[in-house]
């Protein structure tokens, strides 16, 4: 396992002042959240889909805010789980929640660039096409370990994948070997489902435009529900043009849209 630590991420302040009085505006902040992103590097991914995934990760990094935790993991490779690359860190909360200092602003460009510089390590071009089997089930169990340590933050789990499990006797491509109708219930009764209670799940890269794709989607919606997560039809998509396009709705446990930024005021 490769684990990388890097400088905290900071977002810039929006410097605005109340007209006529010189007092700083109150901070327009959302609660801190946890974002867990799993990237599929298997042979079923095209160069374009990998490029789209990399750009999407960049947009998620751009939208991190104070108190957030960001986790980026490679999807599990069948039989070689120890080689998974993982990156995780948390953005420090503001010492004074009423404003962002000039030091915070000065650190903005450098800290974002530090995170972006690590993304190519996970998107290793030498692995593309060489990973023949991807274990989505194992990936979800890994993600659940991070969810366990979310520290009270609402969690969004982003799966950048075609969602075609290919390991442990299950081959979802062309529905070659799909789990039986009672498989999910059996896994739940055995206690082998990941604990994703309250997690908002977003899938980007899965095609549900064919009968086979619809069947795969149906399986994952049922699986996530049994694991306690919220995977909605609108969040199971082939493309996402922007990070603000994916959400579990303001009233859901999973919280706000992925990538909704917070604007903060500077002191006078």
Coordinates of C-alpha atoms in Angstrom, one line a residue:
X1 CA 0.0 0.0 0.0
X2 CA 1.2 3.5 -0.8
X3 CA 0.1 6.3 1.4
X4 CA 0.9 9.9 0.8
X5 CA 0.8 12.9 3.2
X6 CA 0.7 16.4 1.8
X7 CA 0.1 19.9 2.9
X8 CA -3.4 21.0 3.9
X9 CA -5.8 22.2 1.2
X10 CA -7.1 25.7 1.6
X11 CA -9.7 27.5 -0.4
X12 CA -9.5 31.3 -1.0
X13 CA -11.7 33.8 0.8
X14 CA -14.2 36.0 -0.9
X15 CA -13.2 39.4 0.4
X16 CA -16.4 41.4 0.9
X17 CA -17.4 44.0 3.4
X18 CA -20.7 45.3 4.7
X19 CA -21.5 48.5 2.9
X20 CA -20.8 51.6 5.0
X21 CA -19.6 49.9 8.2
X22 CA -16.3 48.1 7.4
X23 CA -17.3 44.9 9.3
X24 CA -16.5 41.6 7.7
X25 CA -19.5 39.6 6.5
X26 CA -20.3 36.3 8.3
X27 CA -18.7 33.2 6.9
X28 CA -21.0 31.4 4.4
X29 CA -19.9 27.9 5.3
X30 CA -21.3 24.4 4.9
X31 CA -20.5 21.7 7.5
X32 CA -17.3 19.8 6.8
X33 CA -17.7 16.6 4.8
X34 CA -15.9 13.5 3.8
X35 CA -15.4 12.6 0.2
X36 CA -14.1 9.1 -0.7
X37 CA -13.2 8.6 -4.3
X38 CA -12.4 5.1 -5.8
X39 CA -10.8 5.0 -9.3
X40 CA -11.1 2.0 -11.6
X41 CA -7.9 1.4 -13.6
X42 CA -9.0 -2.0 -15.1
X43 CA -8.6 -3.0 -18.7
X44 CA -12.2 -2.2 -19.4
X45 CA -11.5 1.5 -19.0
X46 CA -10.8 3.5 -22.2
X47 CA -8.1 6.3 -22.3
X48 CA -10.9 8.8 -22.6
X49 CA -12.8 7.5 -19.5
X50 CA -9.5 7.6 -17.5
X51 CA -8.9 11.1 -18.6
X52 CA -12.5 12.1 -17.6
X53 CA -12.0 10.5 -14.2
X54 CA -8.7 12.3 -13.7
X55 CA -10.4 15.6 -14.6
X56 CA -13.3 14.9 -12.2
X57 CA -10.9 14.2 -9.4
X58 CA -9.2 17.6 -10.1
X59 CA -12.6 19.3 -9.8
X60 CA -13.3 17.6 -6.5
X61 CA -9.9 18.8 -5.2
X62 CA -10.7 22.3 -6.3
X63 CA -13.8 22.3 -4.2
X64 CA -12.4 21.1 -0.8
X65 CA -13.1 23.3 2.1
X66 CA -12.1 23.7 5.8
X67 CA -12.6 20.6 8.0
X68 CA -13.1 18.3 4.9
X69 CA -11.5 14.9 4.6
X70 CA -10.5 13.7 1.1
X71 CA -9.7 10.1 0.4
X72 CA -8.5 8.8 -3.0
X73 CA -8.0 5.1 -3.6
X74 CA -7.4 2.8 -6.4
X75 CA -10.0 0.1 -6.9
X76 CA -9.0 -3.3 -5.5
X77 CA -7.2 -5.6 -7.9
X78 CA -8.2 -9.2 -7.5
X79 CA -5.6 -11.0 -5.4
X80 CA -3.2 -8.1 -5.0
X81 CA -5.0 -5.8 -2.4
X82 CA -1.8 -4.8 -0.8
X83 CA -0.7 -2.9 -3.9
X84 CA -3.6 -0.5 -3.8
X85 CA -2.6 3.1 -3.8
X86 CA -4.3 5.3 -1.3
X87 CA -4.1 9.0 -0.5
X88 CA -5.9 10.6 2.5
X89 CA -5.8 13.8 4.4
X90 CA -8.0 16.3 6.2
X91 CA -8.2 20.0 5.8
X92 CA -7.7 21.7 9.1
X93 CA -10.6 23.6 10.5
X94 CA -10.2 27.4 10.8
X95 CA -8.9 28.5 14.1
X96 CA -11.1 31.5 13.9
X97 CA -14.3 30.5 12.1
X98 CA -15.3 34.1 11.3
X99 CA -12.7 34.8 8.6
X100 CA -9.9 33.5 6.5
X101 CA -6.5 35.2 7.0
X102 CA -4.2 36.5 4.4
X103 CA -1.9 33.6 5.2
X104 CA -4.7 31.2 4.2
X105 CA -5.1 33.0 0.9
X106 CA -1.4 33.0 0.2
X107 CA -1.3 29.2 0.8
X108 CA -4.2 28.6 -1.6
X109 CA -2.4 28.1 -4.9
X110 CA 0.5 26.1 -3.5
X111 CA -1.6 23.7 -1.5
X112 CA -4.0 22.9 -4.3
X113 CA -1.0 22.3 -6.6
X114 CA 0.6 19.9 -4.0
X115 CA -2.5 17.7 -4.1
X116 CA -2.8 17.8 -7.9
X117 CA 0.8 16.7 -8.2
X118 CA 0.0 13.5 -6.4
X119 CA -3.0 12.5 -8.6
X120 CA -0.8 11.2 -11.5
X121 CA 0.8 8.8 -9.0
X122 CA -2.6 7.1 -8.7
X123 CA -3.4 7.4 -12.4
X124 CA -0.4 5.4 -13.3
X125 CA -0.3 5.0 -17.0
X126 CA 1.8 1.9 -16.8
X127 CA -1.1 0.1 -15.1
X128 CA -3.7 0.9 -17.7
X129 CA -4.9 -2.2 -19.5
X130 CA -2.7 -4.5 -17.3
X131 CA -5.3 -4.9 -14.5
X132 CA -7.5 -7.6 -15.8
X133 CA -9.7 -8.1 -12.7
X134 CA -11.2 -5.5 -10.4
X135 CA -12.9 -6.3 -7.2
X136 CA -15.6 -3.6 -6.5
X137 CA -16.9 -5.5 -3.5
X138 CA -13.4 -5.4 -1.8
X139 CA -13.2 -1.7 -2.7
X140 CA -16.4 -0.9 -1.0
X141 CA -15.2 -2.7 2.2
X142 CA -12.0 -0.5 2.0
X143 CA -14.2 2.6 1.6
X144 CA -16.3 1.6 4.6
X145 CA -13.2 1.6 6.8
X146 CA -12.7 5.3 6.0
X147 CA -16.4 6.0 6.5
X148 CA -16.0 4.5 10.0
X149 CA -13.5 7.3 10.8
X150 CA -15.4 10.1 9.2
X151 CA -15.5 12.1 12.5
X152 CA -19.2 13.1 12.2
X153 CA -18.9 14.4 8.7
X154 CA -21.5 13.5 6.1
X155 CA -19.9 11.2 3.4
X156 CA -20.1 11.1 -0.3
X157 CA -18.6 8.0 -2.0
X158 CA -17.7 8.6 -5.7
X159 CA -17.1 5.5 -7.8
X160 CA -15.3 6.3 -11.0
X161 CA -16.0 3.0 -12.7
X162 CA -18.1 1.1 -15.2
X163 CA -19.2 -1.0 -12.2
X164 CA -18.4 -4.3 -13.9
X165 CA -17.3 -6.5 -11.0
X166 CA -14.7 -9.0 -12.3
X167 CA -13.4 -11.2 -9.4
X168 CA -14.3 -14.0 -7.0
X169 CA -16.5 -15.8 -9.5
X170 CA -18.6 -12.8 -10.6
X171 CA -18.2 -11.5 -14.1
X172 CA -20.7 -8.7 -14.8
X173 CA -19.6 -7.8 -18.3
X174 CA -22.2 -9.1 -20.7
X175 CA -23.9 -10.6 -17.5
X176 CA -21.6 -13.6 -17.8
X177 CA -21.8 -14.6 -14.1
X178 CA -24.2 -12.4 -12.2
X179 CA -25.1 -13.0 -8.5
X180 CA -28.3 -14.9 -8.0
X181 CA -31.5 -13.2 -6.9
X182 CA -30.9 -14.1 -3.2
X183 CA -27.2 -13.3 -3.2
X184 CA -27.5 -9.8 -1.6
X185 CA -29.9 -11.1 1.1
X186 CA -27.5 -13.9 1.8
X187 CA -24.5 -11.6 2.2
X188 CA -26.5 -9.4 4.5
X189 CA -27.6 -12.3 6.7
X190 CA -23.9 -13.4 6.9
X191 CA -22.7 -9.9 7.9
X192 CA -20.4 -9.7 4.9
X193 CA -21.8 -6.4 3.4
X194 CA -19.8 -3.2 4.0
X195 CA -21.2 -0.7 6.4
X196 CA -22.1 2.3 4.3
X197 CA -24.9 3.6 6.5
X198 CA -25.9 7.1 5.5
X199 CA -23.4 7.4 2.7
X200 CA -24.4 9.2 -0.5
X201 CA -23.1 7.1 -3.4
X202 CA -22.3 8.6 -6.8
X203 CA -21.3 6.5 -9.8
X204 CA -19.6 8.1 -12.9
X205 CA -18.6 6.0 -15.8
X206 CA -21.3 3.3 -15.9
X207 CA -23.5 2.8 -19.0
X208 CA -27.1 1.9 -18.3
X209 CA -28.3 2.4 -21.9
X210 CA -28.4 -1.3 -22.7
X211 CA -30.5 -4.2 -21.2
X212 CA -27.2 -5.5 -19.7
X213 CA -26.3 -2.2 -18.2
X214 CA -29.8 -1.8 -16.7
X215 CA -29.4 -5.1 -15.0
X216 CA -26.0 -4.2 -13.6
X217 CA -27.4 -0.9 -12.3
X218 CA -30.4 -2.7 -10.7
X219 CA -28.0 -4.9 -8.8
X220 CA -25.9 -2.1 -7.5
X221 CA -28.9 0.0 -6.4
X222 CA -30.1 -3.0 -4.4
X223 CA -26.7 -3.7 -3.0
X224 CA -26.1 -0.2 -1.8
X225 CA -29.5 -0.1 -0.2
X226 CA -28.8 -3.3 1.7
X227 CA -25.4 -1.8 2.8
X228 CA -27.3 1.3 4.1
X229 CA -26.2 3.7 1.4
X230 CA -28.1 6.0 -0.9
X231 CA -27.5 5.3 -4.6
X232 CA -30.2 7.1 -6.7
X233 CA -30.9 6.7 -10.4
X234 CA -29.8 10.2 -11.1
X235 CA -26.4 9.5 -9.5
X236 CA -25.7 6.5 -11.6
X237 CA -24.3 8.0 -14.8
X238 CA -22.0 7.7 -17.7
X239 CA -20.8 11.3 -17.6
X240 CA -20.9 14.1 -15.1
X241 CA -20.1 17.5 -16.7
X242 CA -19.4 19.1 -13.3
X243 CA -19.0 18.2 -9.7
X244 CA -22.1 20.2 -8.8
X245 CA -24.2 17.8 -11.0
X246 CA -24.1 15.0 -8.4
X247 CA -26.0 15.1 -5.1
X248 CA -28.2 13.2 -2.8
X249 CA -30.3 16.2 -2.1
X250 CA -30.2 18.7 0.8
X251 CA -32.4 16.5 3.0
X252 CA -30.5 13.3 2.7
X253 CA -28.0 12.0 5.2
X254 CA -25.4 12.0 2.6
X255 CA -25.5 15.8 2.6
X256 CA -24.8 18.4 0.0
X257 CA -23.8 18.1 -3.7
X258 CA -20.3 17.0 -4.4
X259 CA -18.2 20.0 -4.9
X260 CA -20.4 22.7 -3.5
X261 CA -18.0 25.4 -2.5
X262 CA -18.0 27.6 0.6
X263 CA -17.3 31.3 0.4
X264 CA -15.7 33.0 3.3
X265 CA -15.1 36.6 4.2
X266 CA -11.8 38.3 5.1
X267 CA -11.3 40.5 8.1
X268 CA -11.1 44.2 7.7

